[in-house]
Coordinates of C-alpha atoms and ligand atoms in Angstrom, one line a residue:
X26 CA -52.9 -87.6 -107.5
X27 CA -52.6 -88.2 -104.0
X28 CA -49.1 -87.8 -102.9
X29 CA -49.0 -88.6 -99.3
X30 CA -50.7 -92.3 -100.4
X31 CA -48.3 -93.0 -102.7
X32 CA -45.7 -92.8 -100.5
X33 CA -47.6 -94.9 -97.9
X34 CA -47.4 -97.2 -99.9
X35 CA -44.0 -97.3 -101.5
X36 CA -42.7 -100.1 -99.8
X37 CA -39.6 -99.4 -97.5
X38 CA -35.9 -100.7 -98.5
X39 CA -35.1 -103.4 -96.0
X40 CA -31.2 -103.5 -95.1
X41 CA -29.8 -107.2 -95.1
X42 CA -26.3 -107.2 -93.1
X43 CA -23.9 -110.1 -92.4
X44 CA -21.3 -108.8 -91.3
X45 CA -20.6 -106.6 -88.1
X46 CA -19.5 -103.9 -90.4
X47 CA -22.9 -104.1 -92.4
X48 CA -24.7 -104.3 -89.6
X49 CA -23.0 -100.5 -88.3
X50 CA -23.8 -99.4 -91.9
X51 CA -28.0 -100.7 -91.6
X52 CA -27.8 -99.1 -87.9
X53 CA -26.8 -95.9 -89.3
X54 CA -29.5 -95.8 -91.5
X55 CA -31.9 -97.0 -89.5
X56 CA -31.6 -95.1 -86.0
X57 CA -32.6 -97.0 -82.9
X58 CA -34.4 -100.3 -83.9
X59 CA -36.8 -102.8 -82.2
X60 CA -35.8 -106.4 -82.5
X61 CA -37.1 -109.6 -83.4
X62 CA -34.6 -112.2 -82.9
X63 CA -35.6 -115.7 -84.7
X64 CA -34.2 -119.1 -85.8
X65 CA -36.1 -118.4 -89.5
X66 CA -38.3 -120.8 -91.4
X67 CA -40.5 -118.0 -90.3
X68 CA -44.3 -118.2 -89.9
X69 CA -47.2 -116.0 -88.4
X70 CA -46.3 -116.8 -85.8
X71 CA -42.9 -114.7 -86.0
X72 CA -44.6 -112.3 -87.9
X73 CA -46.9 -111.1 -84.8
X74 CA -43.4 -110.5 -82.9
X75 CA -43.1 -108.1 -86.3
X76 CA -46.3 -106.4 -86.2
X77 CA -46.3 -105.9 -82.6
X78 CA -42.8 -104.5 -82.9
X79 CA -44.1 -102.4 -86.3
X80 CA -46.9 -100.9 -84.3
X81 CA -44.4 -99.7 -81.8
X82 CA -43.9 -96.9 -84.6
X83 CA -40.2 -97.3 -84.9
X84 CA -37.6 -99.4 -87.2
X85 CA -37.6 -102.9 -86.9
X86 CA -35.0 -105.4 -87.0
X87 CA -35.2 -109.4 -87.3
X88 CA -32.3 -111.6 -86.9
X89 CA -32.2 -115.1 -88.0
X90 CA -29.5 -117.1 -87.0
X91 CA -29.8 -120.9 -86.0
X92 CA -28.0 -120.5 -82.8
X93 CA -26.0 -123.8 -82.6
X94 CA -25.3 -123.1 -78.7
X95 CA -28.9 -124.0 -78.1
X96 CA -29.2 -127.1 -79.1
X97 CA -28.0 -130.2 -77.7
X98 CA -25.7 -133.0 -79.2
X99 CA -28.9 -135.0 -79.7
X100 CA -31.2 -132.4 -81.1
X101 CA -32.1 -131.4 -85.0
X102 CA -29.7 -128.7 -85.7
X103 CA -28.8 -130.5 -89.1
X104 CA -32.7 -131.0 -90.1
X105 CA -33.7 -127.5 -88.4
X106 CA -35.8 -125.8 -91.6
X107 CA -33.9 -123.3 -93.4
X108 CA -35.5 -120.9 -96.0
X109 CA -33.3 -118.0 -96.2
X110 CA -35.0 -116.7 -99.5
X111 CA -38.7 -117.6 -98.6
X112 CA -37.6 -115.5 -94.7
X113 CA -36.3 -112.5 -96.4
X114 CA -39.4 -112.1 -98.4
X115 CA -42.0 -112.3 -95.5
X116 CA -39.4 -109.8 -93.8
X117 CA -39.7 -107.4 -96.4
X118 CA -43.5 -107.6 -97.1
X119 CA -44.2 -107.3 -93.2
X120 CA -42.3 -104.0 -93.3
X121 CA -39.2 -105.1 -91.5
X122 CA -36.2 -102.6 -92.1
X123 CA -33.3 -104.4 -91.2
X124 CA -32.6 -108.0 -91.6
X125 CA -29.5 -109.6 -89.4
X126 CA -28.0 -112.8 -90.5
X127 CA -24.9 -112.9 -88.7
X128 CA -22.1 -116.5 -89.9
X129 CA -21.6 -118.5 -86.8
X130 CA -18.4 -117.2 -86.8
X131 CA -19.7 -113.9 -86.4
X132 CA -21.7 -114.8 -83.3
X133 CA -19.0 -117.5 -81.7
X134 CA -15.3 -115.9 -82.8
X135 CA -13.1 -118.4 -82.0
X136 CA -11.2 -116.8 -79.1
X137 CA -14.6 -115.7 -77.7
X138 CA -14.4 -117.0 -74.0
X139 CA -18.0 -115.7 -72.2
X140 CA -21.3 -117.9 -72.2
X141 CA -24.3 -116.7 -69.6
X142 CA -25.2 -119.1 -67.3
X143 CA -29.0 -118.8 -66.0
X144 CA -29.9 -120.2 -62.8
X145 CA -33.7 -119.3 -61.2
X146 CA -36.6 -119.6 -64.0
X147 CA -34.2 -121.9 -66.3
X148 CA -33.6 -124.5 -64.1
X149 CA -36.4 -126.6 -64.8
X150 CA -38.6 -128.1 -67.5
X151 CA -36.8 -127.5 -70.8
X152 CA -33.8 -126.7 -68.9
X153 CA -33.8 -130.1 -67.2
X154 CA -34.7 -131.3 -69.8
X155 CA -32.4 -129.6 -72.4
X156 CA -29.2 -129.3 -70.5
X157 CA -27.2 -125.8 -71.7
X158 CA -30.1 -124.9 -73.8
X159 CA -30.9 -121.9 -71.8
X160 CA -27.7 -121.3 -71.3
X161 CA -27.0 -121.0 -75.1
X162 CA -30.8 -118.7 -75.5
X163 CA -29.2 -116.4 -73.3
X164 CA -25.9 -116.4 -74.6
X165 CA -26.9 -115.3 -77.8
X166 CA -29.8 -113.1 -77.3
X167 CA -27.0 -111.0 -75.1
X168 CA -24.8 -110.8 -78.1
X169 CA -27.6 -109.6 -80.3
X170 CA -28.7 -107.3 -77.6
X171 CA -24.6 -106.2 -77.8
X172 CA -25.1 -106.0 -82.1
X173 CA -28.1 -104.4 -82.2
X174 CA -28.7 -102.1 -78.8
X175 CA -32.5 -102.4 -79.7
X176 CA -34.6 -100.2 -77.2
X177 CA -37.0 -103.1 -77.2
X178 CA -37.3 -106.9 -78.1
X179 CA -40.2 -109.4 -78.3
X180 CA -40.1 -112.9 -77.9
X181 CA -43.1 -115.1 -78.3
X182 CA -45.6 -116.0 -75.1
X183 CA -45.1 -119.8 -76.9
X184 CA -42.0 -120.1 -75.5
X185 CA -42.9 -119.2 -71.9
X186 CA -40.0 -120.5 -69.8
X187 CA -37.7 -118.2 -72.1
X188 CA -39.3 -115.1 -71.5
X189 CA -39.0 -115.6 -67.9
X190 CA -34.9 -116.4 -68.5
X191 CA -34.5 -113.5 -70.6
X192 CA -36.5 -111.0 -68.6
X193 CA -33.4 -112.5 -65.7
X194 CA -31.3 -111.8 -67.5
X195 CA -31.9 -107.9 -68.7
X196 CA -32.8 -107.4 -65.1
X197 CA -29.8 -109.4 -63.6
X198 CA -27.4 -107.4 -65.9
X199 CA -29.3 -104.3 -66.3
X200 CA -29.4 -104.5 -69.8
X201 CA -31.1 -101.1 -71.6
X202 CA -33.8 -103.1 -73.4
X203 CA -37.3 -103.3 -72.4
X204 CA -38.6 -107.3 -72.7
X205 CA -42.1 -107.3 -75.0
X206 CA -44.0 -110.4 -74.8
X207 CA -46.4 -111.3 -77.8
X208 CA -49.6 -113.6 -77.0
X209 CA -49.0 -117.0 -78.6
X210 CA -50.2 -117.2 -82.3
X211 CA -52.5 -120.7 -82.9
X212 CA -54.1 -121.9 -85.5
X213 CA -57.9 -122.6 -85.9
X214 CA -57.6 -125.8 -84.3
X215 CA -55.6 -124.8 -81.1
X216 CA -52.1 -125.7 -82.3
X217 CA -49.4 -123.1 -81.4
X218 CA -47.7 -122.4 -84.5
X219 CA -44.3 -123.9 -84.7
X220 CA -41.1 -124.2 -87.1
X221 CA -40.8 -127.8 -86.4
X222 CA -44.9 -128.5 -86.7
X223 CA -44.1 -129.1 -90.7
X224 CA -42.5 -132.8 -89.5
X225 CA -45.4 -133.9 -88.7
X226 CA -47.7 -136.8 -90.4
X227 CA -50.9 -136.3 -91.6
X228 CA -52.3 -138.3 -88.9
X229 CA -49.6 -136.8 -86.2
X230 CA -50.6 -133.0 -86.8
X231 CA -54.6 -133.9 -86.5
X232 CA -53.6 -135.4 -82.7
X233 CA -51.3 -132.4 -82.3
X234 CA -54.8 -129.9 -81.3
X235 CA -55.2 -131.8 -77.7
X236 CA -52.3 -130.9 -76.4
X237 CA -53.7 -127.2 -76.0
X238 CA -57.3 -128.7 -75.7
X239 CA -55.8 -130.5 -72.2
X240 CA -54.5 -127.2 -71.2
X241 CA -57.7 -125.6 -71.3
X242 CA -59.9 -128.5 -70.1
X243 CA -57.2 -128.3 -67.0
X244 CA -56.8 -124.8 -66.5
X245 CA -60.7 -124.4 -66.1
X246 CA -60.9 -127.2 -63.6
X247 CA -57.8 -125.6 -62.0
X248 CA -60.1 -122.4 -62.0
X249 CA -63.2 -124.1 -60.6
X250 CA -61.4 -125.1 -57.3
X251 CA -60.6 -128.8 -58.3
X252 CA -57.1 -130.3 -56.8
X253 CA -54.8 -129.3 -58.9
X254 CA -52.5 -132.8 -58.2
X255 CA -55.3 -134.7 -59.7
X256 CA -56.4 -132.0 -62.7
X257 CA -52.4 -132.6 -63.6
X258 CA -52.6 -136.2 -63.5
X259 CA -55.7 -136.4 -65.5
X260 CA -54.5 -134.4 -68.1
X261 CA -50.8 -136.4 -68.7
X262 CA -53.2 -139.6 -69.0
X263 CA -55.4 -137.9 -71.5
X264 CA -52.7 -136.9 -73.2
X265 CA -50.5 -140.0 -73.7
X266 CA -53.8 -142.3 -74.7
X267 CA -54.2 -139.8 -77.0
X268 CA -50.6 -140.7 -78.2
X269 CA -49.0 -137.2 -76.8
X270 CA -46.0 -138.6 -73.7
X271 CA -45.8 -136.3 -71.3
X272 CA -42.3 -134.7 -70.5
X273 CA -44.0 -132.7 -68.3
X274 CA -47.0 -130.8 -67.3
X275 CA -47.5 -128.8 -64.4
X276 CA -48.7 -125.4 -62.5
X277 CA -46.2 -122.7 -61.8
X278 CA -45.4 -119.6 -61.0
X279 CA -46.1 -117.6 -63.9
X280 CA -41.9 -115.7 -63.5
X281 CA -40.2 -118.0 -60.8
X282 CA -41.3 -121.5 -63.0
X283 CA -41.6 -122.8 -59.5
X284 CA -44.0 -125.6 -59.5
X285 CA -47.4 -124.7 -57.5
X286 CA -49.4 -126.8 -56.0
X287 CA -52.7 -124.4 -56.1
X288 CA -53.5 -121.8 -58.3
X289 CA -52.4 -118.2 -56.9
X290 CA -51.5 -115.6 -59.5
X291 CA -49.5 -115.5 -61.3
X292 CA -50.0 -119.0 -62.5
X293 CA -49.4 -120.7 -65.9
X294 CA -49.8 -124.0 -66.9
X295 CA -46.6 -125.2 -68.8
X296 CA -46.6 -128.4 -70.9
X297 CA -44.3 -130.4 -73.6
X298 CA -45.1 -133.3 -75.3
X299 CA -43.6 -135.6 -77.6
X300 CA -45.7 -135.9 -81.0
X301 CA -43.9 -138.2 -83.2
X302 CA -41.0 -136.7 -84.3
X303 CA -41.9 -133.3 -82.7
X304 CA -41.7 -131.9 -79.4
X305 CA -44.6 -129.5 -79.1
X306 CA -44.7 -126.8 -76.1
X307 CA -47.9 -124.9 -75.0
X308 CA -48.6 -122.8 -71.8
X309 CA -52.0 -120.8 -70.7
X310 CA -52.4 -118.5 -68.2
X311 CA -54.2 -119.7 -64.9
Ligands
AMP20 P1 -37.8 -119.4 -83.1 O1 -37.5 -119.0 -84.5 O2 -38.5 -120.7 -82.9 O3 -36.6 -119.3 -82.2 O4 -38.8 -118.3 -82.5 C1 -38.5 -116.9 -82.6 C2 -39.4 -116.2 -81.7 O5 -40.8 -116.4 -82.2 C3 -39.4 -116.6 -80.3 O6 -39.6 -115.4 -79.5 C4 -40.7 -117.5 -80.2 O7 -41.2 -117.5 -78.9 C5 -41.6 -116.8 -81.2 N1 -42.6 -117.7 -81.6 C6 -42.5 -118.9 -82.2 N2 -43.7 -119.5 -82.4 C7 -44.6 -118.6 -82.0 C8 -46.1 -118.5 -82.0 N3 -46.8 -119.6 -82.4 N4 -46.7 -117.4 -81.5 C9 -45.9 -116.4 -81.0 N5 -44.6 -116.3 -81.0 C10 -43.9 -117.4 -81.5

């Protein structure tokens, strides 16, 4: 018998924690860790962040907690998917060794008295858009970063504006964890995977694909010298006939999030539409 296979293949014990004082009792076990902080209903998309972070050759964490600092009075924190169960599964068949699911309480103590304000790359766009949103991102990605002391964390490219916030603040508070962004995951038809894509109709999720097809279509006529005023403007009209409102699309500098009005690297075009009951973000690099 082949030893050394067998044990490849034993699958490894994944630590679930709840509490701060499981969570010290996982960490011992588990040494240093990577982390993958989500909001659950987990897809592949989330389960890149893992394999990237698996590849890395150390242990992984993953954290799910719907952060309720992020979302704003109006939003879908009440409807946000939960599947605790169905999560912990894919956790623990994608090799994850620790799995963090901090109370509320946990995360927001009810003397606690510190949020994190971000200025620069979260002004704008969602954070315009979704006043304190960033704000509430970075807030609890810094106590998870306090929790965990991972060496290294991965967010998804999908949410582009956030990288750039949370790359601020690591560097504005020289935080010892190195920022690993993961390439967006899509599926066949061009649709960034998303939590929220499951609200979507029948007909809703088959207009749902031009929102990225724009964003190419634009980005090469961006590329091919074309004003980049009118590429912009062409693309928000195809989009809402197409029955996709624009809350906004636009060139920017791929870290800043300062609009451009020509391409110069690092560029990115950044985009959010409303799809019936769905917002749906994209962004490609120009
Ligand atoms: P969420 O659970 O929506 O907060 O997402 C958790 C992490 O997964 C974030 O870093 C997201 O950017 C990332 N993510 C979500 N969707 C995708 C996707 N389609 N491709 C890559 N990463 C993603």
């Amino acid at each position: 018998m082949d030893v050394g296979a067998k044990i490849a293949e034993t699958p490894r014990r994944m630590h679930i924690a709840r509490t701060m004082p499981e969570l010290h009792a996982a960490l011992e076990q588990t040494g240093p860790v990577a982390l993958v902080p989500t909001m659950g209903a987990l897809h592949a998309g989330h389960l890149a962040l893992l394999a990237a972070a698996r590849q890395a050759g150390g242990a992984v964490a993953a954290s799910i907690f719907v952060n309720p600092l992020q979302f704003g009075a109006a939003e879908d924190l009440a409807s946000y998917p939960r599947d605790e169960a169905g999560d912990l599964a894919k956790l623990a068949a994608s090799g994850c060794d620790l799995a963090w699911l901090p109370a509320v309480g946990t995360m927001y103590p009810a003397d606690a008295a510190c949020t994190v304000e971000v200025a620069g790359p979260a002004v704008l766009w969602e954070g315009a858009l979704r006043p304190g949103h960033f704000a509430g991102v970075a807030t609890v990605v810094a106590k998870l970063f306090g929790q965990l002391r991972p060496h290294t964390a991965y967010f998804g490219e999908k949410d582009w504006q956030q990288v750039q916030v949370l790359r601020r603040l690591v560097e504005d508070f020289l935080l010892p964890v190195r920022i690993a962004p993961v390439p967006t995951v899509r599926e066949p038809d061009g649709l960034a995977l998303s939590s929220r894509n499951r609200f979507l109709s029948q007909e809703q999720r088959a207009v749902a694909p031009r929102l990225n097809a724009n964003l190419q279509r634009a980005a090469a006529a961006i590329v091919d010298g074309d004003d980049v005023d009118s590429v912009l403007s062409v693309a928000k009209a195809a989009l809402a006939d197409a029955g996709l409102p624009v809350d906004y699309l636009a060139l920017v500098d791929a870290l800043s999030l300062q609009a451009l009005s020509f391409a110069r690297p690092p560029a990115r075009l950044i985009a959010a539409v409303h799809c019936g009951p769905v917002r749906l973000l994209d962004n490609l690099a120009v």
